[in-house]
Amino acid sequence: MATKSMLKNITIENRKNTEILVVALENAESKETQRINMPNCHYATQEEVEKLVFATK
């Protein structure tokens, strides 16, 4: 999941939309996930991320 989508704020304006969101979250929780093999993937350390995020231009 993209980080940006996890950081979104949502506003629920009525009871119907609240119920729809709760049902969607409950359905998502019960679904199985599929493992993805990523042999060429590099997991960045905290230090590497900090260098990328706080690098001066």
Short mmCIF file of N, CA and C in Angstrom, two decimals:
data_model
loop_
_atom_site.label_atom_id
_atom_site.label_comp_id
_atom_site.label_asym_id
_atom_site.label_seq_id
_atom_site.Cartn_x
_atom_site.Cartn_y
_atom_site.Cartn_z
N MET A 1 0.84 -1.17 0.00
CA MET A 1 0.00 0.00 0.00
C MET A 1 0.89 1.24 0.00
N ALA A 2 0.49 2.20 -0.78
CA ALA A 2 1.25 3.43 -0.84
C ALA A 2 1.15 4.20 0.47
N THR A 3 2.25 4.79 0.88
CA THR A 3 2.26 5.53 2.14
C THR A 3 1.28 6.69 2.11
N LYS A 4 1.19 7.36 0.99
CA LYS A 4 0.32 8.53 0.90
C LYS A 4 -1.13 8.16 1.20
N SER A 5 -1.58 7.01 0.76
CA SER A 5 -2.97 6.61 1.00
C SER A 5 -3.20 6.27 2.47
N MET A 6 -2.17 5.86 3.19
CA MET A 6 -2.33 5.56 4.61
C MET A 6 -2.39 6.82 5.45
N LEU A 7 -1.90 7.91 4.93
CA LEU A 7 -1.84 9.15 5.70
C LEU A 7 -3.01 10.09 5.41
N LYS A 8 -3.99 9.64 4.63
CA LYS A 8 -5.12 10.49 4.29
C LYS A 8 -6.08 10.63 5.45
N ASN A 9 -6.61 11.82 5.62
CA ASN A 9 -7.69 12.06 6.56
C ASN A 9 -9.00 11.98 5.80
N ILE A 10 -9.99 11.34 6.39
CA ILE A 10 -11.29 11.28 5.76
C ILE A 10 -12.32 11.86 6.70
N THR A 11 -13.37 12.43 6.11
CA THR A 11 -14.47 12.99 6.89
C THR A 11 -15.73 12.22 6.51
N ILE A 12 -16.34 11.62 7.50
CA ILE A 12 -17.58 10.88 7.26
C ILE A 12 -18.72 11.78 7.71
N GLU A 13 -19.60 12.08 6.77
CA GLU A 13 -20.61 13.09 7.04
C GLU A 13 -21.97 12.55 7.47
N ASN A 14 -22.18 11.25 7.33
CA ASN A 14 -23.49 10.73 7.75
C ASN A 14 -23.37 9.26 8.16
N ARG A 15 -24.42 8.76 8.76
CA ARG A 15 -24.43 7.40 9.29
C ARG A 15 -24.29 6.34 8.18
N LYS A 16 -24.91 6.56 7.04
CA LYS A 16 -24.85 5.58 5.95
C LYS A 16 -23.41 5.38 5.49
N ASN A 17 -22.68 6.48 5.30
CA ASN A 17 -21.29 6.37 4.88
C ASN A 17 -20.42 5.72 5.96
N THR A 18 -20.77 5.95 7.22
CA THR A 18 -20.05 5.31 8.33
C THR A 18 -20.22 3.80 8.26
N GLU A 19 -21.45 3.36 8.03
CA GLU A 19 -21.74 1.93 7.94
C GLU A 19 -21.03 1.30 6.75
N ILE A 20 -21.00 2.01 5.61
CA ILE A 20 -20.31 1.51 4.42
C ILE A 20 -18.83 1.32 4.70
N LEU A 21 -18.21 2.30 5.38
CA LEU A 21 -16.79 2.20 5.71
C LEU A 21 -16.52 1.03 6.65
N VAL A 22 -17.35 0.86 7.66
CA VAL A 22 -17.15 -0.23 8.63
C VAL A 22 -17.27 -1.58 7.93
N VAL A 23 -18.26 -1.75 7.07
CA VAL A 23 -18.43 -3.01 6.34
C VAL A 23 -17.23 -3.27 5.43
N ALA A 24 -16.74 -2.23 4.76
CA ALA A 24 -15.58 -2.39 3.88
C ALA A 24 -14.34 -2.80 4.67
N LEU A 25 -14.13 -2.19 5.84
CA LEU A 25 -12.98 -2.56 6.67
C LEU A 25 -13.10 -3.98 7.20
N GLU A 26 -14.29 -4.38 7.59
CA GLU A 26 -14.49 -5.75 8.08
C GLU A 26 -14.26 -6.76 6.97
N ASN A 27 -14.73 -6.46 5.76
CA ASN A 27 -14.52 -7.37 4.62
C ASN A 27 -13.04 -7.46 4.27
N ALA A 28 -12.34 -6.35 4.31
CA ALA A 28 -10.91 -6.35 3.99
C ALA A 28 -10.12 -7.16 5.00
N GLU A 29 -10.52 -7.11 6.26
CA GLU A 29 -9.82 -7.83 7.31
C GLU A 29 -9.90 -9.34 7.12
N SER A 30 -11.02 -9.82 6.58
CA SER A 30 -11.22 -11.26 6.45
C SER A 30 -10.56 -11.84 5.19
N LYS A 31 -10.11 -11.00 4.27
CA LYS A 31 -9.50 -11.49 3.03
C LYS A 31 -8.05 -11.87 3.28
N GLU A 32 -7.63 -12.94 2.62
CA GLU A 32 -6.25 -13.38 2.72
C GLU A 32 -5.38 -12.56 1.78
N THR A 33 -4.14 -12.37 2.17
CA THR A 33 -3.21 -11.65 1.30
C THR A 33 -2.30 -12.65 0.60
N GLN A 34 -1.76 -12.23 -0.51
CA GLN A 34 -0.86 -13.08 -1.28
C GLN A 34 0.56 -12.57 -1.10
N ARG A 35 1.47 -13.46 -0.74
CA ARG A 35 2.88 -13.09 -0.58
C ARG A 35 3.50 -12.87 -1.94
N ILE A 36 4.32 -11.84 -2.03
CA ILE A 36 5.02 -11.51 -3.27
C ILE A 36 6.51 -11.70 -3.04
N ASN A 37 7.16 -12.44 -3.93
CA ASN A 37 8.59 -12.67 -3.83
C ASN A 37 9.31 -11.55 -4.59
N MET A 38 10.14 -10.79 -3.88
CA MET A 38 10.86 -9.69 -4.50
C MET A 38 12.36 -9.86 -4.24
N PRO A 39 13.03 -10.72 -5.00
CA PRO A 39 14.43 -11.02 -4.73
C PRO A 39 15.38 -9.83 -4.94
N ASN A 40 15.01 -8.88 -5.78
CA ASN A 40 15.89 -7.74 -6.07
C ASN A 40 15.54 -6.52 -5.23
N CYS A 41 14.77 -6.71 -4.20
CA CYS A 41 14.32 -5.61 -3.37
C CYS A 41 15.33 -5.32 -2.27
N HIS A 42 15.60 -4.05 -2.04
CA HIS A 42 16.50 -3.63 -0.96
C HIS A 42 15.68 -2.90 0.09
N TYR A 43 15.74 -3.36 1.31
CA TYR A 43 15.04 -2.70 2.41
C TYR A 43 15.97 -1.67 3.02
N ALA A 44 15.54 -0.41 2.98
CA ALA A 44 16.37 0.67 3.48
C ALA A 44 16.38 0.68 5.00
N THR A 45 17.53 1.02 5.53
CA THR A 45 17.66 1.18 6.99
C THR A 45 17.11 2.55 7.37
N GLN A 46 16.92 2.77 8.64
CA GLN A 46 16.43 4.06 9.11
C GLN A 46 17.40 5.18 8.71
N GLU A 47 18.67 4.92 8.79
CA GLU A 47 19.67 5.92 8.43
C GLU A 47 19.58 6.28 6.95
N GLU A 48 19.37 5.28 6.09
CA GLU A 48 19.25 5.54 4.66
C GLU A 48 18.02 6.38 4.35
N VAL A 49 16.94 6.08 5.02
CA VAL A 49 15.71 6.84 4.81
C VAL A 49 15.90 8.28 5.27
N GLU A 50 16.53 8.47 6.41
CA GLU A 50 16.78 9.82 6.91
C GLU A 50 17.65 10.61 5.95
N LYS A 51 18.65 9.97 5.36
CA LYS A 51 19.50 10.65 4.39
C LYS A 51 18.69 11.09 3.17
N LEU A 52 17.78 10.23 2.71
CA LEU A 52 16.94 10.57 1.56
C LEU A 52 15.95 11.68 1.89
N VAL A 53 15.33 11.60 3.03
CA VAL A 53 14.28 12.55 3.40
C VAL A 53 14.86 13.91 3.75
N PHE A 54 15.96 13.91 4.48
CA PHE A 54 16.51 15.17 4.97
C PHE A 54 17.70 15.67 4.16
N ALA A 55 17.91 15.11 2.98
CA ALA A 55 19.03 15.55 2.14
C ALA A 55 18.79 16.99 1.67
N THR A 56 19.84 17.76 1.67
CA THR A 56 19.74 19.14 1.18
C THR A 56 19.89 19.14 -0.33
N LYS A 57 19.21 20.06 -0.96
CA LYS A 57 19.24 20.12 -2.43
C LYS A 57 20.28 21.09 -2.91
#
